[in-house]
mmCIF file of C-alpha atoms in Angstrom:
data_model
loop_
_atom_site.group_PDB
_atom_site.id
_atom_site.type_symbol
_atom_site.label_atom_id
_atom_site.label_comp_id
_atom_site.label_asym_id
_atom_site.label_seq_id
_atom_site.Cartn_x
_atom_site.Cartn_y
_atom_site.Cartn_z
ATOM 1 C CA MET A 20 9.841 1.685 5.882
ATOM 2 C CA GLU A 21 8.404 4.223 8.498
ATOM 3 C CA THR A 22 8.978 4.043 11.981
ATOM 4 C CA VAL A 23 5.815 5.574 13.847
ATOM 5 C CA GLN A 24 6.587 7.628 16.705
ATOM 6 C CA SER A 25 2.841 9.090 17.546
ATOM 7 C CA PRO A 26 0.697 6.800 19.853
ATOM 8 C CA ARG A 27 -2.170 7.413 17.112
ATOM 9 C CA ARG A 28 -0.537 5.038 14.517
ATOM 10 C CA HIS A 29 0.822 1.871 13.978
ATOM 11 C CA ALA A 30 4.229 0.565 13.534
ATOM 12 C CA PRO A 31 5.370 -0.562 10.306
ATOM 13 C CA ILE A 32 3.529 -3.614 8.988
ATOM 14 C CA ASN A 33 6.289 -4.454 6.292
ATOM 15 C CA PHE A 34 9.402 -5.495 7.898
ATOM 16 C CA SER A 35 11.004 -7.053 4.874
ATOM 17 C CA SER A 36 14.789 -6.089 4.396
ATOM 18 C CA SER A 37 13.970 -5.160 0.861
ATOM 19 C CA ALA A 38 11.519 -2.636 2.005
ATOM 20 C CA PHE A 39 13.926 -1.091 4.474
ATOM 21 C CA VAL A 40 16.970 -0.969 2.068
ATOM 22 C CA GLY A 41 15.022 0.450 -0.700
ATOM 23 C CA THR A 42 13.509 3.203 1.471
ATOM 24 C CA HIS A 43 17.024 4.260 2.843
ATOM 25 C CA GLU A 44 19.265 3.535 0.046
ATOM 26 C CA GLY A 45 20.360 7.079 -0.201
ATOM 27 C CA ARG A 46 21.265 7.294 3.564
ATOM 28 C CA TYR A 47 23.183 3.957 2.963
ATOM 29 C CA ARG A 48 25.200 5.731 0.218
ATOM 30 C CA ASP A 49 25.803 8.718 2.549
ATOM 31 C CA ILE A 50 27.273 6.507 5.181
ATOM 32 C CA TRP A 51 29.330 4.872 2.603
ATOM 33 C CA SER A 52 30.780 7.984 1.457
ATOM 34 C CA ILE A 53 31.404 8.820 5.231
ATOM 35 C CA LEU A 54 33.406 5.407 5.344
ATOM 36 C CA GLY A 55 35.376 6.140 2.283
ATOM 37 C CA GLN A 56 33.739 3.540 0.263
ATOM 38 C CA GLU A 57 31.964 3.499 -3.263
ATOM 39 C CA TRP A 58 28.378 2.344 -3.368
ATOM 40 C CA ASP A 59 28.574 0.792 -6.855
ATOM 41 C CA ASN A 60 25.674 -1.815 -6.229
ATOM 42 C CA ARG A 61 23.983 -3.369 -3.395
ATOM 43 C CA PHE A 62 25.734 -6.736 -3.448
ATOM 44 C CA LEU A 63 29.261 -5.239 -3.522
ATOM 45 C CA ALA A 64 28.148 -2.949 -0.810
ATOM 46 C CA ALA A 65 26.820 -5.846 1.228
ATOM 47 C CA ALA A 66 29.830 -8.067 0.713
ATOM 48 C CA TRP A 67 32.295 -5.350 1.706
ATOM 49 C CA ALA A 68 30.064 -4.248 4.815
ATOM 50 C CA VAL A 69 29.277 -8.028 6.152
ATOM 51 C CA ASN A 70 32.992 -8.794 6.011
ATOM 52 C CA THR A 71 34.236 -5.700 7.185
ATOM 53 C CA ILE A 72 31.996 -3.806 9.997
ATOM 54 C CA PRO A 73 29.903 -6.237 12.206
ATOM 55 C CA GLY A 74 31.476 -8.296 14.963
ATOM 56 C CA PRO A 75 30.440 -11.856 16.120
ATOM 57 C CA GLU A 76 27.659 -10.697 18.337
ATOM 58 C CA HIS A 77 24.787 -8.200 17.811
ATOM 59 C CA GLY A 78 25.954 -4.531 18.392
ATOM 60 C CA ILE A 79 29.854 -5.336 18.381
ATOM 61 C CA LEU A 80 31.691 -4.163 15.653
ATOM 62 C CA ASN A 81 34.542 -5.702 14.006
ATOM 63 C CA PRO A 82 37.766 -4.929 16.362
ATOM 64 C CA ASN A 83 39.558 -4.370 12.987
ATOM 65 C CA PHE A 84 36.913 -1.678 11.999
ATOM 66 C CA MET A 85 37.445 1.560 13.666
ATOM 67 C CA LEU A 86 35.233 4.714 13.480
ATOM 68 C CA SER A 87 36.884 8.030 14.062
ATOM 69 C CA ASP A 88 35.116 10.830 16.192
ATOM 70 C CA GLU A 89 34.395 12.780 13.373
ATOM 71 C CA GLN A 90 32.884 9.513 11.384
ATOM 72 C CA ARG A 91 30.766 8.830 14.279
ATOM 73 C CA GLU A 92 29.273 12.396 14.270
ATOM 74 C CA ALA A 93 28.642 12.506 10.818
ATOM 75 C CA ILE A 94 26.880 9.078 10.740
ATOM 76 C CA PHE A 95 24.848 9.626 13.758
ATOM 77 C CA PRO A 96 22.094 11.944 12.134
ATOM 78 C CA ILE A 97 21.887 9.533 9.053
ATOM 79 C CA LEU A 98 21.242 6.600 11.473
ATOM 80 C CA ALA A 99 18.733 8.926 13.381
ATOM 81 C CA SER A 100 16.988 9.652 10.139
ATOM 82 C CA MET A 101 16.732 5.885 9.440
ATOM 83 C CA LYS A 102 14.514 5.716 12.700
ATOM 84 C CA TRP A 103 16.777 3.258 14.578
ATOM 85 C CA PHE A 104 16.590 5.234 18.034
ATOM 86 C CA PHE A 105 12.603 5.874 18.280
ATOM 87 C CA GLY A 106 10.033 3.626 19.388
ATOM 88 C CA MET A 107 7.343 1.681 17.557
ATOM 89 C CA GLN A 108 3.871 2.469 19.019
ATOM 90 C CA LEU A 109 0.633 0.493 18.845
ATOM 91 C CA LEU A 110 -2.874 1.408 18.160
ATOM 92 C CA SER A 111 -5.299 0.522 20.843
ATOM 93 C CA GLY A 112 -7.765 -2.284 20.476
ATOM 94 C CA LYS A 113 -7.766 -6.214 20.665
ATOM 95 C CA CYS A 114 -4.825 -8.272 19.182
ATOM 96 C CA ASP A 115 -4.551 -11.808 19.158
ATOM 97 C CA HIS A 116 -1.053 -12.618 20.040
ATOM 98 C CA LEU A 117 1.746 -10.876 21.688
ATOM 99 C CA LEU A 118 5.571 -12.110 21.560
ATOM 100 C CA MET A 119 8.208 -11.137 24.142
ATOM 101 C CA THR A 120 11.473 -12.223 22.630
ATOM 102 C CA GLY A 121 14.150 -13.576 24.562
ATOM 103 C CA ALA A 122 17.663 -11.264 25.217
ATOM 104 C CA LYS A 123 20.039 -10.419 27.523
ATOM 105 C CA TYR A 124 18.580 -9.984 31.058
ATOM 106 C CA ARG A 125 18.558 -6.084 31.395
ATOM 107 C CA ALA A 126 16.880 -6.073 27.830
ATOM 108 C CA MET A 127 14.286 -8.385 28.691
ATOM 109 C CA ILE A 128 13.487 -6.140 31.767
ATOM 110 C CA ASP A 129 12.915 -3.333 29.252
ATOM 111 C CA ARG A 130 10.779 -5.445 27.089
ATOM 112 C CA ALA A 131 8.769 -6.676 29.911
ATOM 113 C CA LEU A 132 8.350 -3.160 31.355
ATOM 114 C CA ALA A 133 7.077 -1.800 27.837
ATOM 115 C CA MET A 134 4.614 -4.721 27.632
ATOM 116 C CA ILE A 135 3.257 -4.357 31.173
ATOM 117 C CA GLU A 136 2.920 -0.471 30.839
ATOM 118 C CA ARG A 137 1.033 -0.828 27.618
ATOM 119 C CA LEU A 138 -1.407 -3.471 29.143
ATOM 120 C CA THR A 139 -1.895 -1.384 32.269
ATOM 121 C CA ARG A 140 -2.201 2.113 30.624
ATOM 122 C CA THR A 141 -5.229 3.654 31.859
ATOM 123 C CA GLU A 142 -5.619 6.825 29.766
ATOM 124 C CA GLY A 143 -7.316 6.208 26.399
ATOM 125 C CA LYS A 144 -8.394 2.857 25.062
ATOM 126 C CA PRO A 145 -6.471 0.012 26.227
ATOM 127 C CA VAL A 146 -4.564 -2.687 24.116
ATOM 128 C CA THR A 147 -5.524 -6.164 24.808
ATOM 129 C CA PHE A 148 -4.485 -9.478 23.899
ATOM 130 C CA ARG A 149 -5.866 -13.034 23.426
ATOM 131 C CA HIS A 150 -2.452 -14.817 24.327
ATOM 132 C CA ILE A 151 0.895 -13.399 25.568
ATOM 133 C CA TRP A 152 3.939 -15.827 24.713
ATOM 134 C CA GLY A 153 7.490 -15.471 26.106
ATOM 135 C CA GLN A 154 9.879 -16.553 23.570
ATOM 136 C CA PHE A 155 12.713 -17.686 25.951
ATOM 137 C CA GLY A 156 15.093 -20.675 25.781
ATOM 138 C CA GLN A 157 18.028 -22.630 26.587
ATOM 139 C CA ARG A 158 20.771 -19.912 26.534
ATOM 140 C CA PRO A 159 22.997 -20.275 29.720
ATOM 141 C CA ARG A 160 23.287 -17.054 31.732
ATOM 142 C CA GLU A 161 26.530 -15.524 31.416
ATOM 143 C CA ASP A 162 27.964 -13.138 34.168
ATOM 144 C CA LYS A 163 29.510 -10.815 31.359
ATOM 145 C CA ILE A 164 26.191 -9.954 29.971
ATOM 146 C CA ASP A 165 23.394 -10.923 32.273
ATOM 147 C CA GLY A 166 25.357 -10.438 35.583
ATOM 148 C CA THR A 167 26.233 -12.908 38.219
ATOM 149 C CA VAL A 168 23.659 -14.673 40.422
ATOM 150 C CA ILE A 169 24.535 -12.082 43.215
ATOM 151 C CA ASP A 170 24.431 -9.120 41.270
ATOM 152 C CA ILE A 171 21.060 -9.958 39.989
ATOM 153 C CA TYR A 172 19.500 -10.779 43.079
ATOM 154 C CA ASP A 173 20.996 -7.786 44.982
ATOM 155 C CA ALA A 174 19.417 -5.407 42.316
ATOM 156 C CA LEU A 175 15.989 -7.073 42.799
ATOM 157 C CA PRO A 176 13.291 -4.970 44.665
ATOM 158 C CA ASP A 177 11.942 -6.462 47.896
ATOM 159 C CA ASN A 178 8.617 -7.564 46.556
ATOM 160 C CA VAL A 179 10.544 -9.661 43.980
ATOM 161 C CA LYS A 180 13.106 -10.935 46.270
ATOM 162 C CA TYR A 181 10.469 -12.591 48.507
ATOM 163 C CA HIS A 182 8.474 -13.914 45.846
ATOM 164 C CA PRO A 183 8.185 -17.737 46.420
ATOM 165 C CA TRP A 184 9.714 -18.432 42.930
ATOM 166 C CA VAL A 185 12.772 -16.556 43.469
ATOM 167 C CA ILE A 186 13.294 -18.037 46.938
ATOM 168 C CA GLU A 187 13.008 -21.295 45.159
ATOM 169 C CA GLN A 188 15.499 -20.557 42.667
ATOM 170 C CA MET A 189 18.066 -19.137 45.032
ATOM 171 C CA SER A 190 17.794 -22.164 47.149
ATOM 172 C CA LEU A 191 19.173 -23.943 44.123
ATOM 173 C CA GLN A 192 22.636 -22.630 44.710
ATOM 174 C CA ASN A 193 23.214 -24.633 47.946
ATOM 175 C CA GLU A 194 22.760 -27.992 45.575
ATOM 176 C CA SER A 195 25.794 -29.707 44.610
ATOM 177 C CA GLY A 196 26.307 -29.881 40.773
ATOM 178 C CA THR A 197 23.705 -27.599 39.920
ATOM 179 C CA TYR A 198 25.765 -25.119 38.016
ATOM 180 C CA GLU A 199 27.030 -27.965 35.727
ATOM 181 C CA LEU A 200 23.482 -29.079 35.034
ATOM 182 C CA PHE A 201 22.137 -25.371 34.292
ATOM 183 C CA ASN A 202 19.933 -25.963 37.395
ATOM 184 C CA GLY A 203 21.421 -23.072 39.305
ATOM 185 C CA PRO A 204 19.609 -19.766 39.971
ATOM 186 C CA PHE A 205 18.322 -17.990 36.990
ATOM 187 C CA ALA A 206 20.436 -20.514 34.943
ATOM 188 C CA THR A 207 19.012 -19.861 31.455
ATOM 189 C CA GLU A 208 17.212 -17.331 29.408
ATOM 190 C CA PHE A 209 14.101 -19.145 30.400
ATOM 191 C CA GLU A 210 14.284 -18.315 34.063
ATOM 192 C CA LEU A 211 15.914 -14.764 33.275
ATOM 193 C CA GLY A 212 12.754 -14.134 31.348
ATOM 194 C CA ILE A 213 10.480 -15.230 33.999
ATOM 195 C CA LEU A 214 12.409 -13.015 36.383
ATOM 196 C CA ALA A 215 12.325 -10.093 34.045
ATOM 197 C CA ILE A 216 8.284 -10.330 34.047
ATOM 198 C CA LEU A 217 8.358 -10.622 37.871
ATOM 199 C CA VAL A 218 10.614 -7.588 38.067
ATOM 200 C CA ALA A 219 8.514 -5.497 35.578
ATOM 201 C CA ALA A 220 5.460 -6.418 37.458
ATOM 202 C CA ASP A 221 6.962 -5.692 41.003
ATOM 203 C CA GLY A 222 6.486 -9.151 41.990
ATOM 204 C CA ASP A 223 2.896 -9.142 41.447
ATOM 205 C CA VAL A 224 2.750 -12.441 39.216
ATOM 206 C CA ILE A 225 1.449 -15.871 40.162
ATOM 207 C CA ILE A 226 3.867 -18.535 38.688
ATOM 208 C CA GLY A 227 2.196 -21.964 37.955
ATOM 209 C CA ASP A 228 3.731 -25.313 37.440
ATOM 210 C CA TYR A 229 6.139 -26.366 34.983
ATOM 211 C CA ALA A 230 5.007 -28.038 31.653
ATOM 212 C CA PRO A 231 7.341 -30.967 31.218
ATOM 213 C CA CYS A 232 9.198 -32.123 28.190
ATOM 214 C CA SER A 233 11.698 -34.636 26.916
ATOM 215 C CA ASP A 234 14.095 -33.662 24.076
ATOM 216 C CA ALA A 235 16.278 -36.570 23.087
ATOM 217 C CA LYS A 236 18.605 -34.184 21.114
ATOM 218 C CA ASN A 237 21.508 -32.750 22.995
ATOM 219 C CA LEU A 238 23.863 -29.968 21.815
ATOM 220 C CA PRO A 239 27.405 -29.267 22.884
ATOM 221 C CA GLY A 240 27.272 -27.444 26.207
ATOM 222 C CA VAL A 241 23.430 -27.739 26.374
ATOM 223 C CA PRO A 242 21.557 -30.573 28.267
ATOM 224 C CA ALA A 243 18.357 -31.914 27.002
ATOM 225 C CA ARG A 244 15.328 -29.862 28.134
ATOM 226 C CA THR A 245 13.177 -31.274 30.805
ATOM 227 C CA VAL A 246 10.766 -28.300 30.761
ATOM 228 C CA GLU A 247 8.635 -26.934 27.843
ATOM 229 C CA SER A 248 6.781 -23.651 29.352
ATOM 230 C CA CYS A 249 5.428 -22.197 32.500
ATOM 231 C CA LYS A 250 2.041 -20.126 33.022
ATOM 232 C CA LEU A 251 2.496 -16.688 34.645
ATOM 233 C CA THR A 252 -0.686 -14.799 35.781
ATOM 234 C CA LEU A 253 -0.533 -10.744 35.939
ATOM 235 C CA ALA A 254 -2.690 -9.092 38.838
ATOM 236 C CA ASN A 255 -5.264 -7.894 35.959
ATOM 237 C CA GLY A 256 -5.647 -11.652 35.131
ATOM 238 C CA GLN A 257 -3.723 -11.608 31.756
ATOM 239 C CA GLU A 258 -1.960 -14.890 31.521
ATOM 240 C CA ILE A 259 1.572 -15.119 29.817
ATOM 241 C CA THR A 260 2.898 -18.506 28.462
ATOM 242 C CA ALA A 261 6.874 -18.605 29.086
ATOM 243 C CA ILE A 262 8.213 -20.823 26.582
ATOM 244 C CA ASN A 263 11.595 -22.703 27.067
ATOM 245 C CA CYS A 264 12.787 -22.932 23.374
ATOM 246 C CA PRO A 265 15.554 -25.482 22.458
ATOM 247 C CA ALA A 266 18.915 -24.278 21.583
ATOM 248 C CA VAL A 267 20.109 -24.573 18.012
ATOM 249 C CA GLU A 268 23.296 -24.792 16.196
ATOM 250 C CA ARG A 269 24.772 -21.467 14.666
ATOM 251 C CA ASP A 270 27.105 -20.461 12.105
ATOM 252 C CA TYR A 271 28.771 -18.198 14.859
ATOM 253 C CA GLY A 272 29.165 -19.084 18.508
ATOM 254 C CA PRO A 273 27.583 -21.479 20.584
ATOM 255 C CA PRO A 274 24.512 -23.112 20.476
ATOM 256 C CA ARG A 275 21.388 -20.868 21.623
ATOM 257 C CA PRO A 276 17.941 -20.243 20.767
ATOM 258 C CA THR A 277 17.461 -17.536 17.740
ATOM 259 C CA SER A 278 14.642 -15.293 16.995
ATOM 260 C CA ILE A 279 14.091 -17.543 13.902
ATOM 261 C CA SER A 280 14.218 -20.946 15.932
ATOM 262 C CA THR A 281 12.059 -19.687 18.764
ATOM 263 C CA THR A 282 9.331 -18.587 16.359
ATOM 264 C CA GLU A 283 9.586 -22.194 14.556
ATOM 265 C CA HIS A 284 8.996 -23.709 17.686
ATOM 266 C CA LEU A 285 6.034 -21.314 18.681
ATOM 267 C CA LEU A 286 4.420 -22.445 15.263
ATOM 268 C CA GLN A 287 4.924 -26.292 16.432
ATOM 269 C CA THR A 288 3.544 -25.511 19.776
ATOM 270 C CA CYS A 289 0.895 -22.871 19.624
ATOM 271 C CA ASP A 290 -2.210 -22.255 17.732
ATOM 272 C CA ILE A 291 -2.011 -19.444 15.464
ATOM 273 C CA SER A 292 -4.384 -19.007 12.546
ATOM 274 C CA GLU A 293 -4.748 -17.003 9.185
ATOM 275 C CA GLY A 294 -6.117 -13.579 9.554
ATOM 276 C CA GLU A 295 -4.717 -12.938 13.084
ATOM 277 C CA THR A 296 -2.531 -10.301 14.418
ATOM 278 C CA ILE A 297 0.756 -10.844 15.966
ATOM 279 C CA VAL A 298 2.759 -7.953 17.897
ATOM 280 C CA VAL A 299 6.365 -8.463 18.631
ATOM 281 C CA VAL A 300 7.874 -6.514 21.577
ATOM 282 C CA THR A 301 11.550 -5.950 21.409
ATOM 283 C CA VAL A 302 14.142 -3.326 21.636
ATOM 284 C CA ARG A 303 14.006 -0.769 19.186
ATOM 285 C CA ILE A 304 17.333 -0.959 17.497
ATOM 286 C CA HIS A 305 17.060 -4.884 17.080
ATOM 287 C CA GLY A 306 13.383 -4.481 16.010
ATOM 288 C CA PRO A 307 13.596 -4.443 12.149
ATOM 289 C CA ARG A 308 15.791 -7.699 12.252
ATOM 290 C CA ILE A 309 13.868 -9.664 14.891
ATOM 291 C CA VAL A 310 10.378 -8.591 13.618
ATOM 292 C CA GLY A 311 11.508 -9.422 10.241
ATOM 293 C CA ASP A 312 12.719 -12.918 11.174
ATOM 294 C CA VAL A 313 9.493 -13.550 13.002
ATOM 295 C CA GLU A 314 7.310 -12.271 10.068
ATOM 296 C CA ARG A 315 9.188 -14.462 7.630
ATOM 297 C CA VAL A 316 8.709 -17.517 9.509
ATOM 298 C CA ILE A 317 5.137 -16.899 10.397
ATOM 299 C CA HIS A 318 4.521 -16.040 6.665
ATOM 300 C CA SER A 319 6.144 -19.194 5.477
ATOM 301 C CA VAL A 320 3.181 -21.028 7.163
ATOM 302 C CA HIS A 321 0.435 -18.298 7.418
ATOM 303 C CA PRO A 322 0.785 -15.627 4.833
ATOM 304 C CA GLY A 323 -2.299 -13.910 6.081
ATOM 305 C CA VAL A 324 -0.969 -13.326 9.454
ATOM 306 C CA LYS A 325 -0.382 -9.655 10.197
ATOM 307 C CA VAL A 326 2.942 -9.013 12.156
ATOM 308 C CA LEU A 327 3.545 -5.856 14.108
ATOM 309 C CA GLY A 328 6.447 -4.593 15.941
ATOM 310 C CA PHE A 329 6.084 -2.696 19.444
ATOM 311 C CA SER A 330 9.039 -1.095 21.351
ATOM 312 C CA GLN A 331 10.211 1.933 23.358
ATOM 313 C CA SER A 332 12.641 4.452 22.206
ATOM 314 C CA VAL A 333 16.327 4.127 23.337
ATOM 315 C CA SER A 334 16.808 5.511 26.635
ATOM 316 C CA GLY A 335 19.548 7.965 27.444
ATOM 317 C CA ASP A 336 21.952 9.587 24.783
ATOM 318 C CA PRO A 337 21.229 7.668 21.379
ATOM 319 C CA ARG A 338 24.882 8.191 20.516
ATOM 320 C CA LYS A 339 26.085 5.274 22.526
ATOM 321 C CA TYR A 340 24.147 3.040 20.043
ATOM 322 C CA ILE A 341 25.784 4.002 16.893
ATOM 323 C CA ASN A 342 27.626 0.739 16.852
ATOM 324 C CA HIS A 343 24.274 -1.099 17.269
ATOM 325 C CA ALA A 344 22.530 0.899 14.768
ATOM 326 C CA LEU A 345 25.441 0.573 12.136
ATOM 327 C CA ALA A 346 25.803 -3.261 12.659
ATOM 328 C CA GLU A 347 21.932 -3.570 12.284
ATOM 329 C CA SER A 348 21.932 -1.596 9.308
ATOM 330 C CA VAL A 349 24.637 -4.242 7.743
ATOM 331 C CA ASN A 350 22.226 -6.990 8.944
ATOM 332 C CA GLN A 351 19.399 -5.515 6.875
ATOM 333 C CA LEU A 352 21.648 -5.289 3.927
ATOM 334 C CA VAL A 353 22.732 -8.946 4.283
ATOM 335 C CA LYS A 354 18.990 -9.997 4.610
ATOM 336 C CA TRP A 355 18.227 -7.709 1.388
ATOM 337 C CA ALA A 356 20.571 -10.159 -0.389
ATOM 338 C CA GLU A 357 18.959 -13.197 1.142
ATOM 339 C CA GLU A 358 15.516 -12.131 0.157
ATOM 340 C CA THR A 359 16.787 -11.314 -3.344
ATOM 341 C CA PHE A 360 18.672 -14.169 -4.065
ATOM 342 C CA ASN A 361 15.452 -16.255 -2.935
ATOM 343 C CA ALA A 362 13.182 -14.295 -5.210
ATOM 344 C CA MET A 363 15.566 -15.268 -8.270
ATOM 345 C CA CYS A 364 15.511 -19.066 -7.339
ATOM 346 C CA PRO A 365 13.901 -21.368 -9.676
ATOM 347 C CA THR A 366 10.501 -22.812 -8.469
ATOM 348 C CA GLY A 367 11.116 -25.844 -6.504
ATOM 349 C CA SER A 368 14.668 -25.390 -5.633
ATOM 350 C CA LYS A 369 16.028 -25.423 -2.036
ATOM 351 C CA PRO A 370 15.788 -21.731 -0.470
ATOM 352 C CA ILE A 371 19.044 -19.907 0.173
ATOM 353 C CA ASP A 372 19.327 -19.449 3.833
ATOM 354 C CA LEU A 373 21.436 -16.701 5.657
ATOM 355 C CA LYS A 374 24.472 -19.148 5.747
ATOM 356 C CA ARG A 375 24.486 -19.562 2.140
ATOM 357 C CA THR A 376 23.887 -15.989 1.451
ATOM 358 C CA ARG A 377 27.150 -15.115 3.576
ATOM 359 C CA GLN A 378 28.866 -17.648 1.447
ATOM 360 C CA LEU A 379 27.940 -16.036 -1.688
ATOM 361 C CA LEU A 380 28.782 -12.458 -0.347
ATOM 362 C CA ASN A 381 32.225 -13.871 0.669
ATOM 363 C CA ARG A 382 32.815 -14.973 -2.955
ATOM 364 C CA ILE A 383 31.780 -11.293 -4.155
ATOM 365 C CA HIS A 384 34.276 -9.855 -1.428
ATOM 366 C CA ALA A 385 37.082 -12.046 -2.666
ATOM 367 C CA ASN A 386 36.786 -10.638 -5.998
ATOM 368 C CA PRO A 387 34.699 -7.561 -5.999
ATOM 369 C CA THR A 388 33.513 -6.859 -9.439
ATOM 370 C CA ALA A 389 30.341 -6.678 -11.280
ATOM 371 C CA GLN A 390 31.342 -9.632 -13.389
ATOM 372 C CA THR A 391 31.418 -11.739 -10.318
ATOM 373 C CA VAL A 392 28.073 -10.644 -9.048
ATOM 374 C CA ALA A 393 26.666 -11.269 -12.607
ATOM 375 C CA CYS A 394 28.305 -15.165 -12.471
ATOM 376 C CA ILE A 395 26.535 -15.649 -9.141
ATOM 377 C CA LEU A 396 23.131 -14.245 -10.055
ATOM 378 C CA VAL A 397 23.181 -16.689 -13.144
ATOM 379 C CA GLU A 398 24.079 -19.436 -10.685
ATOM 380 C CA VAL A 399 21.154 -18.332 -8.504
ATOM 381 C CA THR A 400 18.903 -18.189 -11.484
ATOM 382 C CA CYS A 401 19.621 -21.468 -12.570
ATOM 383 C CA GLY A 402 19.426 -23.273 -9.515
ATOM 384 C CA LEU A 403 23.126 -24.013 -9.458
ATOM 385 C CA VAL A 404 24.044 -22.759 -5.890
ATOM 386 C CA PRO A 405 25.407 -25.767 -3.936
ATOM 387 C CA ALA A 406 23.188 -26.815 -0.762
#
């Protein structure tokens, strides 16, 4: 999978993890060698890696896994050659849909800046979109990763501070019980995503009324949704639909929206047709995973839709993103295993999702032999993997 740096070429089209791992297997071998590990086969490598390297959240390494300074310096050029630190550019022209995925507040500002810069670029031919969707959702704002309300507000430029929507948000902090009900200022990723677009556009955004909804399902720590979406209009007339996607239960951590669940929600609520083009704007290092997730969900319903990625290069010294890139390399390896297991499943059997993939890799890690791998592949091929 080639990551394109020239603005004259598209970002990669094939975001499958099988394509990524196949392209970079030699580099994986080099990384494993630096870590003192053999690369006997991909399943054994994936089983060791997923149980050793990543932490509970994206970009965080397992606290029991330590890289020496020498290992970090040796691994860095390999990760760079895998294109983890360079942006994915877009050709000029007309596209059907642009998806801006949710994230931490600061990361959403970066995505919004990249999106608006590309939409308003004056030199050369512009790129236009028929629809722009903000795939945000019910993840509560966290002081540690997003900032406190005061931190966020104090950092806003004046044009944003005096925007009617921001004034309305800040008035919520004076209402009793608002924090418990997730109705305080900038309370969830949905509001933070709207704010990120406001910041990127320097406040020059018209925010319309909320479209209401009523969800019967409640998850622990997450109240039922009352808002489905909100229309935002940029100065050039381009509309953005910010979607408040529901939280879902996860294998690790509290309920929250994911790139998979928000894309599934998008398909349920938005009109996407065969033959259209979808561009996903994200941050570079998480791009292959996020765009790959979007691509898999979209292609399960519309295999003829083209999915592209768009991101800026990482800012500052890329060495500070070594942990992120290494963890995402492992994620790609695990998703390769998921894709491979599903390709081997008999027709009509239940797909093997990421949770069951991890369970199978854990069995391999508990007894890391070629015989264990062979037995599991027989179970997969015969449809014997338990649901």
